[in-house]
Short mmCIF file of C-alpha atoms in Angstrom, two decimals:
data_model
loop_
_atom_site.label_atom_id
_atom_site.label_comp_id
_atom_site.label_asym_id
_atom_site.label_seq_id
_atom_site.Cartn_x
_atom_site.Cartn_y
_atom_site.Cartn_z
CA MET L 28 105.18 -131.88 -13.42
CA ALA L 29 106.73 -135.66 -12.41
CA GLY L 30 107.86 -136.04 -8.51
CA LEU L 31 109.74 -138.69 -6.85
CA ARG L 32 108.02 -140.79 -4.48
CA LEU L 33 110.71 -143.32 -3.32
CA GLY L 34 114.55 -143.60 -3.56
CA PRO L 35 116.76 -143.21 -5.70
CA LEU L 36 118.29 -146.33 -4.17
CA LEU L 37 121.88 -147.33 -5.24
CA ARG L 38 121.47 -150.88 -5.90
CA TYR L 39 124.13 -152.36 -8.55
CA ILE L 40 127.62 -151.04 -9.06
CA ASP L 41 131.27 -152.52 -10.59
CA GLY L 42 134.07 -151.10 -11.82
CA SER L 43 131.86 -149.26 -14.50
CA SER L 44 128.56 -149.40 -14.31
CA ALA L 45 125.79 -149.09 -12.08
CA THR L 46 122.02 -149.28 -11.41
CA VAL L 47 120.16 -146.94 -9.67
CA TRP L 48 115.97 -147.61 -8.69
CA VAL L 49 113.19 -145.31 -8.05
CA GLU L 50 109.58 -144.46 -8.30
CA ALA L 51 107.95 -140.94 -10.64
CA SER L 52 105.15 -139.87 -9.53
CA ARG L 53 103.46 -140.09 -13.28
CA PRO L 54 105.30 -141.99 -16.32
CA GLY L 55 108.59 -140.18 -18.01
CA THR L 56 112.11 -140.53 -18.24
CA ALA L 57 114.29 -141.12 -15.46
CA GLU L 58 118.21 -139.78 -15.36
CA VAL L 59 121.19 -140.03 -13.32
CA ARG L 60 124.19 -137.30 -14.05
CA CYS L 61 127.39 -137.86 -13.20
CA SER L 62 128.97 -135.25 -11.73
CA ASP L 63 132.63 -136.94 -14.34
CA GLY L 64 129.80 -137.05 -17.26
CA ALA L 65 128.84 -140.99 -16.68
CA GLY L 66 124.69 -141.40 -16.61
CA GLY L 67 122.19 -143.13 -18.25
CA THR L 68 118.57 -142.93 -18.72
CA ALA L 69 115.53 -145.70 -18.76
CA ARG L 70 111.87 -144.77 -19.07
CA THR L 71 109.97 -145.86 -16.19
CA PHE L 72 107.15 -149.01 -16.63
CA GLN L 73 103.95 -149.19 -14.57
CA VAL L 74 102.84 -151.58 -12.45
CA ALA L 75 99.57 -151.53 -11.18
CA GLY L 76 99.33 -147.25 -11.10
CA HIS L 77 103.28 -147.21 -10.04
CA HIS L 78 105.73 -146.27 -11.69
CA TYR L 79 109.54 -147.19 -12.06
CA ALA L 80 112.47 -147.22 -13.61
CA LEU L 81 116.19 -149.05 -13.29
CA VAL L 82 118.42 -146.67 -15.28
CA PRO L 83 121.68 -147.63 -15.68
CA VAL L 84 124.13 -145.75 -15.28
CA THR L 85 127.90 -146.65 -17.45
CA GLY L 86 131.04 -144.48 -18.38
CA LEU L 87 132.23 -144.51 -14.25
CA THR L 88 136.39 -144.93 -13.54
CA PRO L 89 137.19 -147.80 -11.12
CA GLY L 90 138.06 -146.24 -7.90
CA THR L 91 136.42 -142.37 -8.38
CA ALA L 92 133.48 -141.66 -6.46
CA PRO L 93 131.34 -138.89 -8.74
CA SER L 94 128.12 -137.59 -7.03
CA TYR L 95 124.74 -137.29 -8.81
CA ASP L 96 121.97 -136.16 -9.62
CA VAL L 97 118.06 -138.19 -10.86
CA LEU L 98 115.99 -135.66 -12.95
CA LEU L 99 112.39 -137.07 -14.06
CA ASP L 100 111.50 -135.73 -17.35
CA GLY L 101 114.74 -133.13 -17.14
CA THR L 102 113.54 -131.89 -14.03
CA PRO L 103 116.10 -132.51 -11.46
CA VAL L 104 113.78 -133.83 -8.39
CA TRP L 105 117.55 -135.24 -6.08
CA PRO L 106 118.53 -134.42 -3.98
CA PRO L 107 116.83 -131.79 -2.69
CA ALA L 108 117.79 -128.32 -2.17
CA ASP L 109 118.07 -128.26 1.80
CA SER L 110 118.91 -131.56 2.53
CA PRO L 111 120.79 -132.21 5.47
CA PHE L 112 122.98 -134.73 4.27
CA PRO L 113 126.03 -134.81 1.39
CA PRO L 114 125.18 -135.86 -2.60
CA PRO L 115 125.12 -138.82 -2.75
CA VAL L 116 127.82 -140.56 -5.14
CA ILE L 117 128.07 -143.82 -7.09
CA ARG L 118 131.72 -144.80 -5.95
CA THR L 119 132.80 -147.30 -7.68
CA PRO L 120 135.88 -149.87 -6.70
CA ALA L 121 139.47 -149.71 -7.36
CA ALA L 122 141.41 -153.18 -7.61
CA GLY L 123 143.19 -154.01 -4.39
CA GLU L 124 141.77 -151.72 -2.17
CA PRO L 125 139.77 -153.85 0.94
CA LEU L 126 136.54 -153.93 0.67
CA HIS L 127 134.04 -153.35 3.39
CA VAL L 128 130.33 -155.60 3.63
CA VAL L 129 128.39 -154.24 6.41
CA PHE L 130 125.09 -156.62 6.54
CA GLY L 131 121.73 -157.49 8.90
CA SER L 132 118.39 -158.44 9.08
CA CYS L 133 115.33 -157.86 10.24
CA ARG L 134 114.86 -154.24 9.91
CA TRP L 135 111.30 -153.19 12.03
CA ALA L 136 110.84 -149.63 10.34
CA ALA L 137 107.66 -147.93 11.90
CA PRO L 138 108.40 -145.42 12.49
CA PRO L 139 108.70 -144.26 16.80
CA ALA L 140 105.45 -142.63 18.76
CA ASP L 141 106.13 -139.33 19.88
CA GLY L 142 109.63 -139.81 19.67
CA ARG L 143 110.06 -142.85 21.77
CA ASP L 144 110.93 -145.97 19.43
CA PRO L 145 109.84 -148.97 21.19
CA VAL L 146 111.96 -151.15 19.88
CA GLY L 147 115.45 -148.54 20.18
CA PRO L 148 116.98 -146.69 18.22
CA ASP L 149 117.47 -148.14 14.25
CA ALA L 150 120.90 -149.32 13.26
CA LEU L 151 120.45 -148.27 9.70
CA ASP L 152 120.39 -144.31 10.58
CA SER L 153 123.08 -144.57 13.28
CA LEU L 154 125.21 -146.12 10.61
CA ALA L 155 123.72 -142.65 7.82
CA VAL L 156 124.64 -140.62 10.46
CA ARG L 157 128.13 -141.89 10.89
CA VAL L 158 128.40 -141.88 6.55
CA ALA L 159 127.37 -138.68 6.10
CA ALA L 160 129.63 -136.92 9.05
CA GLY L 161 132.65 -138.60 6.90
CA GLY L 162 132.73 -141.89 8.78
CA GLN L 163 133.48 -144.75 6.93
CA ARG L 164 131.98 -145.73 3.75
CA PRO L 165 130.67 -149.46 3.79
CA ASP L 166 131.11 -150.71 -0.44
CA VAL L 167 127.76 -152.50 -0.33
CA LEU L 168 125.17 -152.52 2.13
CA LEU L 169 123.41 -156.78 2.26
CA LEU L 170 120.73 -156.32 3.22
CA LEU L 171 119.93 -160.63 4.90
CA GLY L 172 115.36 -160.76 4.63
CA ASP L 173 112.55 -159.17 6.22
CA GLN L 174 112.66 -155.68 4.89
CA VAL L 175 109.12 -155.46 5.05
CA TYR L 176 106.56 -156.90 7.36
CA ALA L 177 103.43 -157.74 5.49
CA ASP L 178 102.40 -159.35 8.45
CA GLU L 179 103.03 -156.80 11.51
CA THR L 180 102.37 -154.16 10.94
CA SER L 181 102.92 -150.53 12.88
CA ALA L 182 99.76 -148.59 14.42
CA ALA L 183 100.86 -146.19 11.17
CA THR L 184 100.01 -148.76 8.73
CA ARG L 185 96.48 -150.13 10.75
CA ARG L 186 95.17 -146.02 10.55
CA TRP L 187 96.15 -146.29 6.39
CA LEU L 188 94.61 -150.37 6.31
CA ALA L 189 91.98 -149.27 7.97
CA ALA L 190 90.92 -146.38 6.10
CA ARG L 191 90.15 -148.85 2.57
CA ARG L 192 89.19 -151.90 4.14
CA HIS L 193 87.13 -153.33 7.25
CA LEU L 194 90.14 -154.56 9.85
CA ALA L 195 87.58 -157.45 11.32
CA ASP L 196 87.90 -159.05 7.41
CA PRO L 197 91.50 -161.24 6.95
CA PRO L 198 93.48 -160.96 6.28
CA GLY L 199 93.03 -157.99 9.30
CA ALA L 200 96.03 -155.40 10.41
CA GLU L 201 98.10 -157.28 7.55
CA VAL L 202 99.18 -156.88 4.67
CA ALA L 203 96.82 -157.86 1.43
CA ASP L 204 97.24 -157.17 -1.99
CA TYR L 205 100.05 -154.58 -3.87
CA GLU L 206 98.90 -151.47 -3.21
CA GLU L 207 98.86 -152.38 1.08
CA TYR L 208 102.98 -153.75 0.26
CA THR L 209 103.60 -150.63 -1.42
CA ARG L 210 102.65 -148.82 2.16
CA LEU L 211 105.21 -150.82 3.66
CA TYR L 212 107.73 -149.89 1.69
CA TYR L 213 106.95 -146.33 1.34
CA GLU L 214 107.29 -146.85 5.69
CA SER L 215 110.55 -148.26 5.62
CA TRP L 216 112.69 -146.45 2.96
CA LEU L 217 110.95 -142.64 3.29
CA ASP L 218 113.53 -142.96 6.42
CA PRO L 219 115.63 -140.08 5.86
CA GLU L 220 118.65 -141.39 7.34
CA VAL L 221 117.61 -145.30 5.76
CA ARG L 222 116.63 -143.21 2.16
CA TRP L 223 119.90 -141.72 1.75
CA LEU L 224 121.97 -144.42 2.78
CA LEU L 225 120.62 -146.42 0.76
CA SER L 226 121.01 -143.76 -2.23
CA THR L 227 124.87 -143.96 -1.86
CA VAL L 228 125.62 -147.22 -0.85
CA PRO L 229 124.76 -149.97 -3.18
CA SER L 230 122.55 -152.58 -1.54
CA CYS L 231 121.84 -156.47 -2.43
CA MET L 232 119.07 -157.82 -1.07
CA ILE L 233 116.83 -161.34 -0.07
CA PHE L 234 113.39 -161.86 1.55
CA ASP L 235 113.26 -164.11 4.62
CA ASP L 236 109.43 -165.14 5.71
CA HIS L 237 107.77 -162.08 7.19
CA ASP L 238 108.27 -159.91 3.24
CA VAL L 239 105.72 -162.58 3.45
CA ILE L 240 104.74 -164.15 6.16
CA ASP L 241 106.03 -165.84 9.37
CA ASP L 242 107.20 -168.83 8.90
CA TRP L 243 106.37 -168.92 5.28
CA ASN L 244 107.11 -172.48 4.08
CA THR L 245 107.72 -174.20 7.26
CA SER L 246 106.25 -177.55 6.06
CA ALA L 247 103.13 -178.87 3.69
CA ALA L 248 101.08 -178.50 5.46
CA TRP L 249 101.32 -175.19 7.29
CA LEU L 250 100.75 -174.80 2.94
CA ALA L 251 97.80 -176.59 2.59
CA ASP L 252 96.72 -174.79 5.80
CA VAL L 253 97.14 -171.33 4.49
CA ARG L 254 96.30 -172.35 0.62
CA ALA L 255 92.57 -173.68 2.62
CA THR L 256 92.02 -169.45 3.20
CA PRO L 257 90.56 -166.99 1.13
CA TRP L 258 93.14 -164.26 1.64
CA TRP L 259 97.00 -166.18 1.07
CA GLN L 260 96.78 -166.65 -2.50
CA GLU L 261 96.76 -162.31 -3.04
CA ARG L 262 99.14 -162.34 -0.30
CA LEU L 263 101.53 -163.74 -2.28
CA LEU L 264 101.28 -162.75 -5.22
CA SER L 265 101.19 -159.96 -3.68
CA GLY L 266 104.81 -160.17 -2.01
CA LEU L 267 106.06 -161.78 -5.29
CA MET L 268 105.14 -159.31 -7.52
CA SER L 269 106.02 -156.35 -5.15
CA TYR L 270 109.38 -157.42 -3.84
CA TRP L 271 110.51 -158.47 -7.89
CA VAL L 272 109.77 -154.16 -8.08
CA HIS L 273 111.48 -153.38 -5.21
CA GLN L 274 113.81 -154.99 -4.18
CA HIS L 275 114.75 -158.64 -6.55
CA LEU L 276 115.62 -155.77 -9.77
CA GLY L 277 118.70 -154.65 -8.07
CA ASN L 278 119.99 -157.68 -7.46
CA LEU L 279 120.45 -158.09 -11.05
CA SER L 280 123.70 -156.60 -13.14
CA PRO L 281 122.85 -155.30 -16.51
CA ALA L 282 123.27 -157.59 -18.71
CA ASP L 283 121.19 -159.81 -16.39
CA LEU L 284 118.71 -157.54 -16.74
CA ALA L 285 119.44 -157.01 -20.41
CA ALA L 286 119.08 -160.96 -21.28
CA ASP L 287 115.69 -161.30 -19.07
CA PRO L 288 112.28 -161.39 -20.65
CA LEU L 289 110.16 -161.12 -18.03
CA TYR L 290 111.67 -157.81 -17.15
CA ALA L 291 111.52 -156.94 -21.26
CA ALA L 292 107.98 -157.82 -21.27
CA VAL L 293 107.26 -155.49 -18.11
CA CYS L 294 109.02 -152.60 -19.24
CA ASP L 295 107.69 -153.24 -22.49
CA ALA L 296 103.90 -153.38 -21.65
CA PRO L 297 101.35 -150.16 -21.23
CA ASP L 298 100.83 -152.04 -17.56
CA GLY L 299 103.17 -154.84 -16.57
CA THR L 300 100.20 -155.83 -13.74
CA ASP L 301 99.42 -158.95 -15.71
CA GLU L 302 102.57 -160.02 -16.61
CA LEU L 303 103.98 -159.73 -13.32
CA ARG L 304 101.21 -161.67 -11.97
CA ALA L 305 101.44 -164.06 -14.61
CA PHE L 306 105.20 -164.38 -13.39
CA ALA L 307 104.11 -163.93 -9.30
CA ALA L 308 101.46 -167.30 -10.64
CA GLY L 309 104.01 -169.88 -11.89
CA ALA L 310 106.27 -169.15 -8.91
CA ASP L 311 103.41 -170.73 -6.95
CA ALA L 312 102.53 -173.38 -8.45
CA ASP L 313 105.70 -174.40 -9.32
CA PRO L 314 109.21 -172.66 -7.49
CA ALA L 315 111.61 -174.25 -9.63
CA SER L 316 110.33 -172.16 -12.20
CA VAL L 317 111.97 -169.13 -10.83
CA ARG L 318 115.76 -168.21 -9.71
CA TRP L 319 115.97 -165.48 -6.49
CA SER L 320 119.52 -166.49 -6.17
CA TYR L 321 122.39 -164.53 -7.54
CA ARG L 322 125.76 -164.10 -7.07
CA ARG L 323 127.74 -161.15 -7.37
CA ASP L 324 132.21 -160.95 -7.16
CA PHE L 325 134.07 -158.27 -6.26
CA GLY L 326 137.07 -158.33 -7.27
CA ARG L 327 138.38 -161.14 -5.18
CA VAL L 328 134.80 -161.16 -2.85
CA ARG L 329 132.86 -164.15 -4.72
CA LEU L 330 128.94 -163.59 -2.16
CA LEU L 331 126.35 -165.91 -3.22
CA MET L 332 122.96 -164.47 -1.87
CA VAL L 333 120.66 -168.34 -1.60
CA ASP L 334 117.01 -168.19 -1.76
CA SER L 335 116.21 -170.27 1.67
CA ARG L 336 112.05 -169.38 1.29
CA ALA L 337 110.69 -170.18 -2.28
CA ALA L 338 113.34 -173.23 -2.93
CA ARG L 339 112.03 -175.07 -0.52
CA VAL L 340 110.57 -178.65 -0.89
CA LEU L 341 108.02 -179.77 1.95
CA ASP L 342 107.99 -183.46 0.80
CA GLU L 343 108.57 -184.75 4.01
CA ARG L 344 110.39 -187.72 3.37
CA SER L 345 112.44 -185.55 1.07
CA ARG L 346 112.48 -182.03 2.22
CA ALA L 347 115.32 -180.49 1.17
CA MET L 348 116.06 -176.02 1.89
CA LEU L 349 117.10 -176.07 -1.79
CA ASP L 350 115.77 -178.02 -4.67
CA ALA L 351 117.53 -179.74 -6.38
CA GLY L 352 118.23 -177.10 -9.04
CA GLU L 353 118.46 -174.69 -6.04
CA ALA L 354 121.35 -176.94 -4.84
CA GLY L 355 122.97 -177.20 -8.14
CA TRP L 356 123.34 -173.86 -9.00
CA LEU L 357 125.03 -173.41 -5.32
CA ARG L 358 127.05 -175.67 -5.97
CA GLU L 359 128.15 -174.54 -9.42
CA GLN L 360 128.73 -171.35 -8.26
CA ALA L 361 130.84 -172.36 -5.50
CA LEU L 362 132.89 -174.15 -7.18
CA ASP L 363 133.53 -172.16 -10.30
CA HIS L 364 137.00 -170.95 -11.02
CA ARG L 365 137.92 -171.09 -7.37
CA GLU L 366 140.54 -169.51 -7.88
CA SER L 367 139.58 -166.24 -9.10
CA TYR L 368 138.30 -165.41 -5.04
CA ASP L 369 139.66 -164.94 -2.57
CA HIS L 370 136.66 -165.12 0.34
CA LEU L 371 133.83 -166.81 -0.12
CA LEU L 372 130.00 -164.94 0.98
CA VAL L 373 127.18 -167.13 1.35
CA GLY L 374 124.14 -165.40 3.15
CA THR L 375 121.20 -166.87 3.63
CA SER L 376 118.88 -165.84 5.24
CA LEU L 377 118.56 -168.44 8.02
CA PRO L 378 121.64 -169.56 9.99
CA TRP L 379 123.38 -172.89 8.94
CA LEU L 380 124.90 -173.34 12.73
CA LEU L 381 122.65 -171.96 15.78
CA PRO L 382 122.78 -172.76 19.24
CA HIS L 383 123.47 -176.85 20.03
CA LEU L 384 119.99 -176.88 21.73
CA ILE L 385 117.70 -175.49 19.15
CA HIS L 386 119.53 -177.87 16.18
CA ASP L 387 118.87 -180.10 18.30
CA LEU L 388 115.60 -179.63 18.96
CA GLU L 389 114.82 -179.13 15.44
CA THR L 390 116.63 -182.21 13.61
CA TRP L 391 114.94 -184.73 16.75
CA ASP L 392 111.22 -182.73 14.81
CA ALA L 393 112.11 -182.83 11.66
CA ALA L 394 112.36 -186.90 12.65
CA LEU L 395 109.48 -186.83 14.22
CA CYS L 396 107.40 -185.03 11.98
CA ARG L 397 108.47 -187.51 8.68
CA GLY L 398 106.67 -190.47 11.01
CA GLU L 399 110.18 -192.18 12.93
CA ARG L 400 108.18 -192.06 16.76
CA GLY L 401 104.77 -192.90 14.56
CA ALA L 402 101.78 -190.78 14.05
CA ARG L 403 101.43 -189.08 17.62
CA TRP L 404 104.52 -188.06 18.02
CA ALA L 405 104.78 -187.25 13.80
CA ARG L 406 100.88 -185.01 14.73
CA PHE L 407 102.87 -183.04 17.94
CA GLY L 408 105.74 -182.85 16.10
CA GLU L 409 103.81 -180.32 13.63
CA ARG L 410 102.14 -178.20 16.28
CA LEU L 411 105.67 -177.45 17.81
CA ARG L 412 107.42 -176.59 14.36
CA ARG L 413 104.84 -173.66 13.80
CA ALA L 414 105.05 -173.09 17.54
CA ALA L 415 108.40 -172.74 17.95
CA ASP L 416 109.50 -171.65 14.72
CA LEU L 417 111.98 -174.65 14.14
CA GLU L 418 112.34 -173.98 10.63
CA HIS L 419 115.91 -173.57 10.10
CA TRP L 420 118.81 -174.96 8.05
CA ALA L 421 118.80 -178.68 10.81
CA ALA L 422 114.83 -178.65 10.30
CA PHE L 423 116.01 -179.80 6.96
CA PRO L 424 119.00 -182.17 7.86
CA ALA L 425 120.15 -183.50 4.47
CA SER L 426 120.68 -179.83 3.21
CA PHE L 427 122.49 -178.94 6.57
CA ALA L 428 124.71 -181.85 5.42
CA GLU L 429 125.28 -181.12 1.40
CA LEU L 430 125.94 -177.28 2.71
CA ALA L 431 128.58 -179.38 4.91
CA ASP L 432 130.17 -181.21 2.19
CA LEU L 433 129.62 -178.13 -0.08
CA PHE L 434 132.02 -176.07 2.42
CA ALA L 435 134.99 -178.63 2.85
CA ARG L 436 134.89 -178.96 -0.89
CA THR L 437 135.01 -176.13 -1.87
CA GLY L 438 137.68 -174.69 0.81
CA SER L 439 140.31 -177.58 -0.41
CA GLY L 440 142.79 -178.31 -2.42
CA PRO L 441 145.77 -175.37 -3.76
CA ALA L 442 142.14 -173.63 -4.67
CA ALA L 443 140.41 -172.82 -1.74
CA PRO L 444 139.32 -169.38 -0.95
CA ALA L 445 141.25 -168.25 3.10
CA SER L 446 137.74 -168.16 4.02
CA ILE L 447 134.14 -168.97 4.17
CA CYS L 448 131.58 -166.68 5.78
CA VAL L 449 128.14 -167.70 5.84
CA LEU L 450 125.96 -164.92 6.84
CA SER L 451 122.78 -164.56 8.36
CA GLY L 452 120.04 -162.78 10.13
CA ASP L 453 116.68 -163.66 11.75
CA VAL L 454 116.98 -164.56 15.06
CA HIS L 455 117.35 -161.86 16.67
CA HIS L 456 120.52 -161.64 18.04
CA ALA L 457 124.31 -161.79 16.85
CA TYR L 458 127.16 -164.48 17.52
CA VAL L 459 129.95 -166.05 15.46
CA ALA L 460 130.40 -169.77 14.89
CA GLU L 461 132.61 -172.38 13.34
CA PRO L 462 132.54 -175.43 12.46
CA ALA L 463 134.86 -178.05 12.40
CA TRP L 464 134.97 -181.76 10.88
CA PRO L 465 136.13 -185.74 10.95
CA ALA L 466 139.95 -185.31 11.40
CA GLY L 467 141.31 -186.10 7.50
CA SER L 468 137.66 -184.87 5.85
CA ALA L 469 138.85 -180.52 7.45
CA PRO L 470 138.53 -178.12 5.02
CA GLY L 471 142.12 -175.55 4.36
CA SER L 472 140.09 -172.32 4.64
CA ARG L 473 138.65 -170.90 7.40
CA VAL L 474 134.46 -171.15 7.71
CA LEU L 475 132.38 -169.21 9.75
CA GLN L 476 129.05 -168.43 10.42
CA LEU L 477 128.18 -165.14 11.30
CA THR L 478 125.30 -164.03 11.95
CA CYS L 479 123.69 -160.57 12.61
CA SER L 480 119.97 -159.69 13.51
CA PRO L 481 118.40 -157.12 14.18
CA VAL L 482 119.11 -154.08 12.60
CA HIS L 483 116.83 -152.72 14.08
CA ASN L 484 113.72 -155.51 15.69
CA SER L 485 113.27 -156.56 19.75
CA VAL L 486 113.56 -159.65 21.52
CA PRO L 487 111.41 -160.78 24.39
CA PRO L 488 113.89 -161.44 27.91
CA THR L 489 113.27 -165.14 27.77
CA ILE L 490 113.76 -165.55 24.45
CA ARG L 491 117.61 -164.46 25.63
CA ALA L 492 117.82 -166.33 28.04
CA GLY L 493 116.81 -168.83 25.92
CA PHE L 494 119.44 -168.42 23.55
CA ARG L 495 122.29 -167.53 25.74
CA PHE L 496 120.92 -171.76 27.13
CA GLY L 497 121.51 -172.88 23.93
CA TRP L 498 125.28 -172.89 23.99
CA SER L 499 125.35 -174.59 27.32
CA ALA L 500 127.03 -178.00 28.03
CA LEU L 501 123.59 -178.73 29.55
CA ALA L 502 121.56 -177.60 26.19
CA ARG L 503 123.96 -179.81 24.71
CA PHE L 504 123.51 -182.79 27.27
CA LEU L 505 119.47 -182.20 26.38
CA GLY L 506 119.88 -182.46 22.91
CA ARG L 507 121.91 -185.38 22.43
CA ARG L 508 118.71 -187.10 24.24
CA LEU L 509 116.03 -185.61 22.10
CA THR L 510 118.10 -186.78 19.05
CA ARG L 511 118.36 -190.16 20.22
CA HIS L 512 114.84 -189.90 20.41
CA GLY L 513 113.85 -189.10 17.28
CA ARG L 514 116.80 -191.76 16.00
CA CYS L 515 118.15 -189.11 14.08
CA ALA L 516 122.04 -189.08 12.57
CA ARG L 517 124.57 -186.54 13.96
CA PRO L 518 125.27 -183.71 11.87
CA PRO L 519 128.65 -184.57 10.42
CA VAL L 520 130.22 -181.29 11.40
CA THR L 521 130.82 -180.12 15.09
CA TRP L 522 130.52 -176.34 15.84
CA ARG L 523 131.56 -174.25 18.05
CA LYS L 524 130.54 -170.77 19.56
CA ARG L 525 133.13 -168.36 19.21
CA GLY L 526 131.89 -164.79 20.06
CA GLY L 527 128.26 -164.15 21.55
CA PRO L 528 125.39 -163.72 21.89
CA TRP L 529 124.84 -160.83 21.87
CA PHE L 530 121.99 -158.49 22.02
CA GLY L 531 120.40 -154.96 20.57
CA ASN L 532 120.10 -153.13 17.03
CA GLN L 533 122.96 -154.23 15.27
CA LEU L 534 125.56 -154.85 12.44
CA MET L 535 128.10 -156.34 11.01
CA THR L 536 130.83 -155.79 9.36
CA LEU L 537 134.01 -157.46 7.32
CA THR L 538 136.49 -156.03 6.08
CA LEU L 539 138.11 -158.29 3.95
CA HIS L 540 141.83 -157.23 2.29
CA GLY L 541 144.27 -159.84 0.33
CA ARG L 542 143.77 -162.95 2.04
CA SER L 543 142.70 -160.80 4.94
CA ALA L 544 139.76 -160.50 6.74
CA ARG L 545 138.36 -158.11 9.98
CA LEU L 546 134.84 -158.39 11.73
CA ARG L 547 133.37 -156.33 14.06
CA LEU L 548 129.40 -156.46 15.69
CA GLU L 549 128.17 -151.94 16.06
CA ARG L 550 125.28 -152.11 17.97
CA ALA L 551 123.19 -148.40 17.79
CA ARG L 552 123.57 -146.58 20.27
CA ARG L 553 120.71 -144.37 21.94
CA ASP L 554 121.93 -140.98 21.66
CA GLY L 555 122.91 -142.04 17.61
CA THR L 556 125.56 -143.76 17.53
CA LEU L 557 127.27 -147.09 17.12
CA GLU L 558 128.77 -148.74 20.12
CA THR L 559 131.78 -152.07 18.37
CA MET L 560 130.76 -155.01 20.91
CA THR L 561 133.45 -156.56 19.43
CA GLU L 562 136.03 -156.93 16.85
CA SER L 563 138.82 -159.68 15.25
CA VAL L 564 140.50 -161.16 12.58
CA LEU L 565 139.72 -164.19 11.12
CA THR L 566 141.97 -164.56 8.85
CA THR L 567 145.49 -163.25 7.53
CA ARG L 568 147.37 -162.46 5.36
#
């Protein structure tokens, strides 16, 4: 009899349809049956000996929340009869209702040893407990990167790795192939609270560096060095393949899936491993040939999830966070029928606006690496870039400026949205920052950088002190000295910190209703609850 190995995950949702992702123990037919008669079926597809299905659910009614069961070959497999949680539901949005968007990033999913969690309570566990008890249910959960850590494995995973290969061989205790990536997803998504939460709250995901390796694509020199290792090619292909299966497919609408030739080829093949591997190899050879970014519309809220890792241009003389095709896509999606949305959410794993000293340090370092102060400084800049993780938007000054220009253009004129919010993670703390444009060029929309990280991880006290110092007046003075040394152009915007920094395992919630927007930041407590750290009104009607 087929069993459910992983899932279900409720992924895409609109007023009448949804998708539910599952992994089964053997080939078969997966089915979703809703209590109101809606439902759908899908045959499993196979990759590397694993069997998956993305079930399209149709016939849903806007504004309803039917419970659902998952069946494999006609046998119910979810929810378990002894589940301590309420039945999972597929809640479809209704026009005019507030939209509750929860977001965060960086979830190191290792289970605690002896009940003691080395990085503190998991904010997603706490959210699940509250929702299960009848608390406010998010309409969508945005996971902004580092859903798995390929290069920082837990003790339990290291023991599992040691049982299948010698850890003395590269890449050691890091994951090496597709099978080892599946172990990371089991460790992350079989957590009971998180498994239930992901079965009943729709989720949108995008990768960051640790989904493949720390500082992935930080520079051309970094890429050349890692490509020279004997283990990198298999690691990268496996990372992209597993991301496509576990995360990317669920980001797509049923219509997008139906038009996707790769999805059709994988589903039609007895085993889609070769087709998917060839796709990943093509993405490695020509990153511009693949688009991981995507758009989702939730009523009058538009979400643009942006790939800020794989789409980079790394040539030092023309560095860009997004290649030309990706940048053009982002601009087109932001400007398309602006009158049709009230709020624009731009999800990018890496913050656009950083503490001032860190921004200036990254801009200065980028100038050194492209040779503004000569070859010796360029070599120093590359070493510093890798040692200090200097590879955010500020390290791609032209892309930083292009984003500022796009926000000014999108936020201007009679069709401008009420707010443009950049949602980010990565930096293991939370803050709110607001840019300002020169007189005469400021947009009418309120533009904000909302950064929230980690969901479940830690940051050393020395780094905390550095983040706090980075916003200070002295830090701004030091940063200006660096940028003068690097002959750096001034950024097109200035910005101020409006809140934070806050530390701990945390989540942000945006509540969007009409043209109003509210923000809440909550931190996980050791008693399993979420503590409100701050609440604020961002825009009003």
